[in-house]
PDB file of C-alpha atoms in Angstrom:
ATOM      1  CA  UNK A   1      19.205  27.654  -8.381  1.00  0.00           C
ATOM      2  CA  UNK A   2      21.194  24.700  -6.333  1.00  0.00           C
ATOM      3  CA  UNK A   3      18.370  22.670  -5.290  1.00  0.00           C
ATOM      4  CA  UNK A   4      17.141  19.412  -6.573  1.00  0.00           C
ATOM      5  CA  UNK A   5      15.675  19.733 -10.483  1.00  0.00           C
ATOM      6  CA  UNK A   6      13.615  17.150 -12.313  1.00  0.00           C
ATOM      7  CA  UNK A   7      12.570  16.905 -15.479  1.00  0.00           C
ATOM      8  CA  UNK A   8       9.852  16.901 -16.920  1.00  0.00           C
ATOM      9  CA  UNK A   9       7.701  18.388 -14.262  1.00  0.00           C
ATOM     10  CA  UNK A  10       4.548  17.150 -15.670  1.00  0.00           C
ATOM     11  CA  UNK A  11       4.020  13.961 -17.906  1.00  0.00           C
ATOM     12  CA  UNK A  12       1.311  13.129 -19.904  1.00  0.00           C
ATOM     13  CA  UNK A  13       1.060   9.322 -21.141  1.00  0.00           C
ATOM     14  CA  UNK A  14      -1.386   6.714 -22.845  1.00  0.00           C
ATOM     15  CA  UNK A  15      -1.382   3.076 -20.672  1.00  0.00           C
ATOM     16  CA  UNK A  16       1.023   1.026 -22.034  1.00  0.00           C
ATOM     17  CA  UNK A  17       3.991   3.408 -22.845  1.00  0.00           C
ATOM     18  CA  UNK A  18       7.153   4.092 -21.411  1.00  0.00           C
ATOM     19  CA  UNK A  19       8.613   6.874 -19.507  1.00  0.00           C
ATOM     20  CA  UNK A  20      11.599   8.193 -18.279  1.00  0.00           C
ATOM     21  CA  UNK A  21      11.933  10.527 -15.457  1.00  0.00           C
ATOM     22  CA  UNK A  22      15.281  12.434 -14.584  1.00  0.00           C
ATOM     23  CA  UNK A  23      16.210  13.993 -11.092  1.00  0.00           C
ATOM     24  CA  UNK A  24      19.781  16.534 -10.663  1.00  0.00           C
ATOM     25  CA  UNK A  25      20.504  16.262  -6.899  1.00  0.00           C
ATOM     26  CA  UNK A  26      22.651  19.386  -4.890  1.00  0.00           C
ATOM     27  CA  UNK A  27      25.762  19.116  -6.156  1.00  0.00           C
ATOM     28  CA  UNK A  28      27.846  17.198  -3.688  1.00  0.00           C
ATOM     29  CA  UNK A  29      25.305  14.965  -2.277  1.00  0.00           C
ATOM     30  CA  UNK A  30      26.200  11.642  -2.390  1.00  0.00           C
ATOM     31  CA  UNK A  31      22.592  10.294  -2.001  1.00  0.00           C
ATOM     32  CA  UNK A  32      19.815  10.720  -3.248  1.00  0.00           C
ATOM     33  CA  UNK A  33      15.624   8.972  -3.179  1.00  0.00           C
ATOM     34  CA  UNK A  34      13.252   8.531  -5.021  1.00  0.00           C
ATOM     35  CA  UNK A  35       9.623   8.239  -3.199  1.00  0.00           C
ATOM     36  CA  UNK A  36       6.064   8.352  -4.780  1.00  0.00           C
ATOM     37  CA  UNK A  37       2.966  10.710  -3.698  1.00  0.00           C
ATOM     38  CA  UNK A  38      -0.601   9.431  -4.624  1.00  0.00           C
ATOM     39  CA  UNK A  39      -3.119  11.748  -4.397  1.00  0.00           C
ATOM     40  CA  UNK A  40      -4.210  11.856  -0.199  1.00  0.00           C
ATOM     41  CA  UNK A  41      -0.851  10.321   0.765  1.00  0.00           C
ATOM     42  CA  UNK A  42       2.351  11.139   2.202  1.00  0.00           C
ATOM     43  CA  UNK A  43       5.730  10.271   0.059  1.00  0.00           C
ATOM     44  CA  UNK A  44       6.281   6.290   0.143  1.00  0.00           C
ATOM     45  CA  UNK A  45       9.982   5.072  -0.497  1.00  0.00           C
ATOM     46  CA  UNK A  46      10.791   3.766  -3.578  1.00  0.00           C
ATOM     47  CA  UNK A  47      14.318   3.469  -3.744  1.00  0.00           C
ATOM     48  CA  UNK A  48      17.662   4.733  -2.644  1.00  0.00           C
ATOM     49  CA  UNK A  49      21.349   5.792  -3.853  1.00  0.00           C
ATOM     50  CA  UNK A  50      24.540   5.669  -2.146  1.00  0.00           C
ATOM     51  CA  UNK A  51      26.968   7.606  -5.233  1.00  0.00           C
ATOM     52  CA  UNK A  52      26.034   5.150  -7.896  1.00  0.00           C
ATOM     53  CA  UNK A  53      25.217   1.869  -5.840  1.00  0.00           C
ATOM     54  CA  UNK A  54      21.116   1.263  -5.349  1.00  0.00           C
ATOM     55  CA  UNK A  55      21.196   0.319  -2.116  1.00  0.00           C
ATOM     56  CA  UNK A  56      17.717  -0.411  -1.639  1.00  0.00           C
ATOM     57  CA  UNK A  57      14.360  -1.076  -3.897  1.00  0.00           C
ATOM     58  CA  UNK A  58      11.096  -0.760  -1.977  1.00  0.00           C
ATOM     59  CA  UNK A  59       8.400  -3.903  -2.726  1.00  0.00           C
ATOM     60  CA  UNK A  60       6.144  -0.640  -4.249  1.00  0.00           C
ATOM     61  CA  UNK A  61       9.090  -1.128  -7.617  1.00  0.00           C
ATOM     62  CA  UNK A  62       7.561  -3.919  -9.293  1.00  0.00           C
ATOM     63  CA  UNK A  63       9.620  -4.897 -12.585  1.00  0.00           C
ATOM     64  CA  UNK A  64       8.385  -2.672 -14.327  1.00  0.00           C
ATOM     65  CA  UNK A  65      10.140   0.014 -12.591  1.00  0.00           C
ATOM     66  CA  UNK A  66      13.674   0.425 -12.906  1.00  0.00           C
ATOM     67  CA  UNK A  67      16.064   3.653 -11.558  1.00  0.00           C
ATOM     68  CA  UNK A  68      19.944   4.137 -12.224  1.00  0.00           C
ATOM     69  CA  UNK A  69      22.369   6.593 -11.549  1.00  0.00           C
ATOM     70  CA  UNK A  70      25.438   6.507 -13.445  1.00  0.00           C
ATOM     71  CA  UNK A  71      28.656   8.142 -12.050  1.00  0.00           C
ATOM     72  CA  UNK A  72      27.150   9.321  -8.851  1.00  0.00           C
ATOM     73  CA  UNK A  73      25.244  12.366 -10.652  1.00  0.00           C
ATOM     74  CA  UNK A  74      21.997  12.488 -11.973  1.00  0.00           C
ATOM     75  CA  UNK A  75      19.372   9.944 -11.629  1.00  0.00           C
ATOM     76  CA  UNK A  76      16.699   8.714 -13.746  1.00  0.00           C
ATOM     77  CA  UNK A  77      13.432   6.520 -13.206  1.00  0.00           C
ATOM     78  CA  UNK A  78      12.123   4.575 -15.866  1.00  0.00           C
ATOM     79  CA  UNK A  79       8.559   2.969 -15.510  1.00  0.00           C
ATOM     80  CA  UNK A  80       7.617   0.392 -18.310  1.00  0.00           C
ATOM     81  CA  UNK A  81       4.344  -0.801 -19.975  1.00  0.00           C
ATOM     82  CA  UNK A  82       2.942   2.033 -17.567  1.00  0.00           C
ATOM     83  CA  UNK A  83      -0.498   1.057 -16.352  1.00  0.00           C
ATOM     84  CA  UNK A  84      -3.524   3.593 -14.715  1.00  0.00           C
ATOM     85  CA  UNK A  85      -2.416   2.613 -11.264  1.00  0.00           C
ATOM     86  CA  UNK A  86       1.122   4.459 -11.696  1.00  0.00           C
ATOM     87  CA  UNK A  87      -0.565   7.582 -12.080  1.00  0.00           C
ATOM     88  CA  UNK A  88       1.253   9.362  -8.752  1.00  0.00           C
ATOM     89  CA  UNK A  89       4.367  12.492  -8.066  1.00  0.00           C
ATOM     90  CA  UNK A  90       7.155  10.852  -8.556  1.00  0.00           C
ATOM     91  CA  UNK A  91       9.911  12.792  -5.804  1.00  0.00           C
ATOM     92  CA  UNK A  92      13.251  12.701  -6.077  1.00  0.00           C
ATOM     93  CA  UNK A  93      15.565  13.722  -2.953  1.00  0.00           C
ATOM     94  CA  UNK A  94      18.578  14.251  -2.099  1.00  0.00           C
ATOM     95  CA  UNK A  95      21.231  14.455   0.708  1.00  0.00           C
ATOM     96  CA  UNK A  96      25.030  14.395   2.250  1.00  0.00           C
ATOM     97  CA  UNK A  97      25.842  12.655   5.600  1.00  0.00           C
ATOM     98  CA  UNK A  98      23.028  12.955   8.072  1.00  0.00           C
ATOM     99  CA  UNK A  99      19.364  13.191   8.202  1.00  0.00           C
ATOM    100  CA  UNK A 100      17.823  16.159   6.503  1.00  0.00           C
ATOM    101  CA  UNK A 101      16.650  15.747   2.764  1.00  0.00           C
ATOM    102  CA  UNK A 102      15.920  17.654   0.072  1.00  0.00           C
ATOM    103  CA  UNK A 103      13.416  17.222  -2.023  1.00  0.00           C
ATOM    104  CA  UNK A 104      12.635  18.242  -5.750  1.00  0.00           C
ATOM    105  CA  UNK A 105       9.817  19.825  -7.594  1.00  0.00           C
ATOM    106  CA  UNK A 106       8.354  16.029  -8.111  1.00  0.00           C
ATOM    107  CA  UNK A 107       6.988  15.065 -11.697  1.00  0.00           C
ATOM    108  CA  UNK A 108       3.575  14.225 -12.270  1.00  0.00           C
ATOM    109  CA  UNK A 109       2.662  11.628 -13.763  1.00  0.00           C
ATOM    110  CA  UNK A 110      -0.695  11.156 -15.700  1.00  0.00           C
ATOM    111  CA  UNK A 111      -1.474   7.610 -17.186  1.00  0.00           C
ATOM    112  CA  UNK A 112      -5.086   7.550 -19.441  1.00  0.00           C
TER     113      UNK A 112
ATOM    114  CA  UNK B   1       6.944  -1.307  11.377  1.00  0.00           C
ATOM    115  CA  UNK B   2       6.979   2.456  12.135  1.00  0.00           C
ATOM    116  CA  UNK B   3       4.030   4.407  11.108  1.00  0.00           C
ATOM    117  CA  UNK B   4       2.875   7.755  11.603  1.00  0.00           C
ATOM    118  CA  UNK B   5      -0.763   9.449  11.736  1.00  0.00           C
ATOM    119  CA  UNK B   6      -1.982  12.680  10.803  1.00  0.00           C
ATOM    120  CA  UNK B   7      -5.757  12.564  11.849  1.00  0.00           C
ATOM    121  CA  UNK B   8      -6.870  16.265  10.522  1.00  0.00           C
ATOM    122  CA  UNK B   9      -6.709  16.036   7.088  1.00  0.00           C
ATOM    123  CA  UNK B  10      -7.798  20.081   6.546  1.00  0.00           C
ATOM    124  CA  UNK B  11      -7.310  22.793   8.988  1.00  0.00           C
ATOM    125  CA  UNK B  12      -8.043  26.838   8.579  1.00  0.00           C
ATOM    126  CA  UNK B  13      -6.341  29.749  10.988  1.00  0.00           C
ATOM    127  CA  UNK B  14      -7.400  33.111  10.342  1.00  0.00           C
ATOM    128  CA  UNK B  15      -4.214  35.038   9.888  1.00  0.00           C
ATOM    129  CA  UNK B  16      -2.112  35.950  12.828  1.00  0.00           C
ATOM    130  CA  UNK B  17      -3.652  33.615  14.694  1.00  0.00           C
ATOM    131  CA  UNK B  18      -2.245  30.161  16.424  1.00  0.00           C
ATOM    132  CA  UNK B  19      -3.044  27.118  14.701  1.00  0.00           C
ATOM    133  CA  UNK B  20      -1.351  23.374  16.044  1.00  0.00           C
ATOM    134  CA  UNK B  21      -1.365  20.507  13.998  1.00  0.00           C
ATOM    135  CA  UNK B  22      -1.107  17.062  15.456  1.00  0.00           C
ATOM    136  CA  UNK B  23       0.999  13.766  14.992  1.00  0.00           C
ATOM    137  CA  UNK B  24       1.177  10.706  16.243  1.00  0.00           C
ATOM    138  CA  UNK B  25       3.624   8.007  15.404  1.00  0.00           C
ATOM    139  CA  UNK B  26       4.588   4.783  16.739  1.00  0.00           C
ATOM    140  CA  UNK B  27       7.496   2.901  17.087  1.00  0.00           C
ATOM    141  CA  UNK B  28       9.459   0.245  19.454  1.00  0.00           C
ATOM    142  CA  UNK B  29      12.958   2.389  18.866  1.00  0.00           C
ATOM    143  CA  UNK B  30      14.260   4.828  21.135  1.00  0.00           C
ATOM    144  CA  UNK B  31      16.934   6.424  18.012  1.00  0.00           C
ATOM    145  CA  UNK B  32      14.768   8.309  15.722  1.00  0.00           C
ATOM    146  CA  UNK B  33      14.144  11.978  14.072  1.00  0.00           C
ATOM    147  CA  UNK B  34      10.847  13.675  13.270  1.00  0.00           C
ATOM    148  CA  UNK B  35      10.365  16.058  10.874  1.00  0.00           C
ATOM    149  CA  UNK B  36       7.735  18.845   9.534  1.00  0.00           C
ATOM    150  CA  UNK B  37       7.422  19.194   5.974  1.00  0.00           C
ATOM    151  CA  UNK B  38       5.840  22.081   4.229  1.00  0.00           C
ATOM    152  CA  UNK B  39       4.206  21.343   0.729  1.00  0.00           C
ATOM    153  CA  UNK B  40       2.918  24.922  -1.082  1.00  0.00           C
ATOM    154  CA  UNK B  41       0.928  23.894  -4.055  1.00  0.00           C
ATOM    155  CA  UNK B  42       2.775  23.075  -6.678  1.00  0.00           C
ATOM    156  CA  UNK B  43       6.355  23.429  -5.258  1.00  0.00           C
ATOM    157  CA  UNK B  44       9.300  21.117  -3.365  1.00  0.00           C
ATOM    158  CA  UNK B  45       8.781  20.155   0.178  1.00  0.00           C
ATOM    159  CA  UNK B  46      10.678  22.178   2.128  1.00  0.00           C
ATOM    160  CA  UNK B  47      12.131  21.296   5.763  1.00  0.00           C
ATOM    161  CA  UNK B  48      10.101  23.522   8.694  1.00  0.00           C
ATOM    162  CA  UNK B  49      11.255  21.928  11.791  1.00  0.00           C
ATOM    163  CA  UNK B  50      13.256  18.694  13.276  1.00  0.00           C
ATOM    164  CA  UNK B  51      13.550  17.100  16.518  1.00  0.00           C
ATOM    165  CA  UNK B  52      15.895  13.810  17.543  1.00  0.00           C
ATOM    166  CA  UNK B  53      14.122  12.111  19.886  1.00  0.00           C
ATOM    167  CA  UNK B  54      16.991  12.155  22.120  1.00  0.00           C
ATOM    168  CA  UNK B  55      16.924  15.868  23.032  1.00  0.00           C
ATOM    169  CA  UNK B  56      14.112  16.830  25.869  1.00  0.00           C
ATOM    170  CA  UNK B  57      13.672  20.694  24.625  1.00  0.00           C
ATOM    171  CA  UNK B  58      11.597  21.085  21.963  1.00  0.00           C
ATOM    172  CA  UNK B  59      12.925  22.513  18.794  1.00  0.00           C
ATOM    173  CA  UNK B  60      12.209  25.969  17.601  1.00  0.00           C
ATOM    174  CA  UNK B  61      12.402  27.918  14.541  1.00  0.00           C
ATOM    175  CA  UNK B  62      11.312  31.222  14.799  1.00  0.00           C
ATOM    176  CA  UNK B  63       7.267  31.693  14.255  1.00  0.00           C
ATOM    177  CA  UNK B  64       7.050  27.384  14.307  1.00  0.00           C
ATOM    178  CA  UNK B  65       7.773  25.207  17.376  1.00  0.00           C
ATOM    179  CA  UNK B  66       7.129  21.463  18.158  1.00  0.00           C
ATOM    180  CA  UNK B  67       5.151  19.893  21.253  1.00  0.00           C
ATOM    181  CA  UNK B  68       7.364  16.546  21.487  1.00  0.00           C
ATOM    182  CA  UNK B  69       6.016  14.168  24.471  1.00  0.00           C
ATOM    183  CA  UNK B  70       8.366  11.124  23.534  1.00  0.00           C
ATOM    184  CA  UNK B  71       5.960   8.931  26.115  1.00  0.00           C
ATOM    185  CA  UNK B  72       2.633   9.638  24.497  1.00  0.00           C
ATOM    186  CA  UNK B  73       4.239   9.355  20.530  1.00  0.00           C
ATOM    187  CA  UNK B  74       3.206  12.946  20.122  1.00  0.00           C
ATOM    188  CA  UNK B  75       4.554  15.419  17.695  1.00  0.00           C
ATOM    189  CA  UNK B  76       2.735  18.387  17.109  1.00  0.00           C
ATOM    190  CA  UNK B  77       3.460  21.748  15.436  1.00  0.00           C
ATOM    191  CA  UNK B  78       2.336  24.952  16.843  1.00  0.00           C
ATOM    192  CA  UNK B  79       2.451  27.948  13.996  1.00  0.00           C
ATOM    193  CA  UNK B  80       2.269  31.294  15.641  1.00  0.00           C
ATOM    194  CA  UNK B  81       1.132  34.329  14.039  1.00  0.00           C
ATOM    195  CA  UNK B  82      -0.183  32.682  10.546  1.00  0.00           C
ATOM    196  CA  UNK B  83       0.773  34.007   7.785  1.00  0.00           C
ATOM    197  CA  UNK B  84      -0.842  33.739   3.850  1.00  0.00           C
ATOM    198  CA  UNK B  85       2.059  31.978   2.675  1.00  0.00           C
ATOM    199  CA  UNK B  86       2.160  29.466   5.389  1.00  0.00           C
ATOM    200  CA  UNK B  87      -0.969  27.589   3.628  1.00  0.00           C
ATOM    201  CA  UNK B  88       0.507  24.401   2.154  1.00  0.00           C
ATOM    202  CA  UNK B  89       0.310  20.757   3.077  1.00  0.00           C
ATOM    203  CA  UNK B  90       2.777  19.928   6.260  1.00  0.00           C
ATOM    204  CA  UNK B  91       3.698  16.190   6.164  1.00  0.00           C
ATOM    205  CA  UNK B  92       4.760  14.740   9.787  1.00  0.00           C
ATOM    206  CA  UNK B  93       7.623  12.578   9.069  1.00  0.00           C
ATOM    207  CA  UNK B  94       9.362   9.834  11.381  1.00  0.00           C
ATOM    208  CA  UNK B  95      13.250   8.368  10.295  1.00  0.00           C
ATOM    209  CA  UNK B  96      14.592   5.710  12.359  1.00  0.00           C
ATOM    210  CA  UNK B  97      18.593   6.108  13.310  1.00  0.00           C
ATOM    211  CA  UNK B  98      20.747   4.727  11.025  1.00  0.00           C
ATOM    212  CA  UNK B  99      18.591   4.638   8.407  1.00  0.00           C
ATOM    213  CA  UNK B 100      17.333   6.578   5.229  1.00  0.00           C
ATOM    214  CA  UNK B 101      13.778   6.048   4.596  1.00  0.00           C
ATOM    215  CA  UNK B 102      11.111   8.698   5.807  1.00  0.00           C
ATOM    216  CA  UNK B 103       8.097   7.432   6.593  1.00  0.00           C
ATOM    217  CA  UNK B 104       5.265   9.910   6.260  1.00  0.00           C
ATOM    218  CA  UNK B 105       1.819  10.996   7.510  1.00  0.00           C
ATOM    219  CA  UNK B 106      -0.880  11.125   5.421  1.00  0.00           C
ATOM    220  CA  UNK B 107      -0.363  15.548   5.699  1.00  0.00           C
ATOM    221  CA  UNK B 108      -2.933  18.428   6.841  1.00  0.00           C
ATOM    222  CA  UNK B 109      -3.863  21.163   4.785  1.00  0.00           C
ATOM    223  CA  UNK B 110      -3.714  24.407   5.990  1.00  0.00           C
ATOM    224  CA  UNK B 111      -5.673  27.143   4.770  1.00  0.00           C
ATOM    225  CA  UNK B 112      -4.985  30.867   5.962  1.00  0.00           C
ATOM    226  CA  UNK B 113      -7.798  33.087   5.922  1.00  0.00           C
ATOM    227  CA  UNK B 114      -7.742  36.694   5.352  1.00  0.00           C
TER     228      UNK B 114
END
């Protein structure tokens, strides 16, 4: 399979905890997303790569959120001190030059 | 700001039928894209249609086709000949030129009924 992967595709966490979400865009795609889905929503923007550079956070990041991508690959989201309220998918997507993007499975998150 | 509205929330076709879904969106630009998305329970979103605001004809792709009217901020998408499989959640989506960030409807869930 070439699409996007993430891992884990479901998460299971007590308030207060850490996690640590990973996303493997198509090979070749130089960008790549992350948005969040609450339940009765559409995707929101969270944040965006251009190879390695973070181009953009969205105000929905609040410090406690923080996402990397070393060497242009893989990416990861890390949410600290996780609270009820960041109980959401968590979507990672992908893309080359233009406008099309393509999204992973999503990881769901579950905060008690 | 852009936004875009889905106003049905649920919708049910009986199979083979015609079922449209509606979008509205709004935005001061004249350089944008809009998108269907298809979301089947537990699975990726996957890409059903497109249309750049700058073309007249409405896109196409095979049993799904768009009603663009650029003037009224309309986007709809017409499903012909429903199928089981075509029950998901479709997220509207609106992308300004230039730019990177979708901005999304709140979706419409389609049932299919046998």
């Amino acid at each position: 399979d070439t699409g996007v992967s993430q891992d884990p595709r479901h998460k299971i966490t007590k308030r207060g905890q850490n996690v640590t979400f990973r996303c493997d865009p198509i090979s070749e795609h130089n960008r790549l997303y992350w948005y969040r889905q609450t339940l009765g929503q559409g995707p929101e923007f969270l944040t965006y790569f251009q190879n390695e550079a973070q181009l953009e956070k969205s105000r929905l990041l609040s410090d406690r959120f923080s996402a990397e991508r070393p060497k242009g690959s893989f990416s990861t989201l890390e949410i600290q001190r996780t609270e009820q309220g960041d109980s959401a998918m968590y979507l990672c997507a992908s893309s080359v030059q233009g406008v099309e993007q393509f999204f992973g499975p999503g990881t769901r998150l579950t905060v008690l | 700001a852009q936004t875009v509205t889905q106003s049905q929330p649920e919708m049910s076709v009986q199979e083979a039928e015609t079922v449209t879904l509606s979008c509205t969106y709004d935005t001061s630009e004249s350089d944008y894209y809009l998108f269907w998305y298809k979301q089947p329970p537990s699975r990726q979103m996957i890409l059903v249609i497109r249309q750049e605001a700058y073309k007249q004809q409405n896109a196409t792709e095979n049993r799904f086709s768009v009603n663009f009217q650029k003037a009224a901020k309309s986007f709809s998408l017409k499903i012909s000949d429903s199928q089981l499989g075509d029950a998901a959640m479709y997220f509207c989506a609106f992308l300004l030129g230039g730019t990177y960030k979708y901005i999304f409807g709140t979706g419409t869930r389609l049932k299919v009924l046998a």
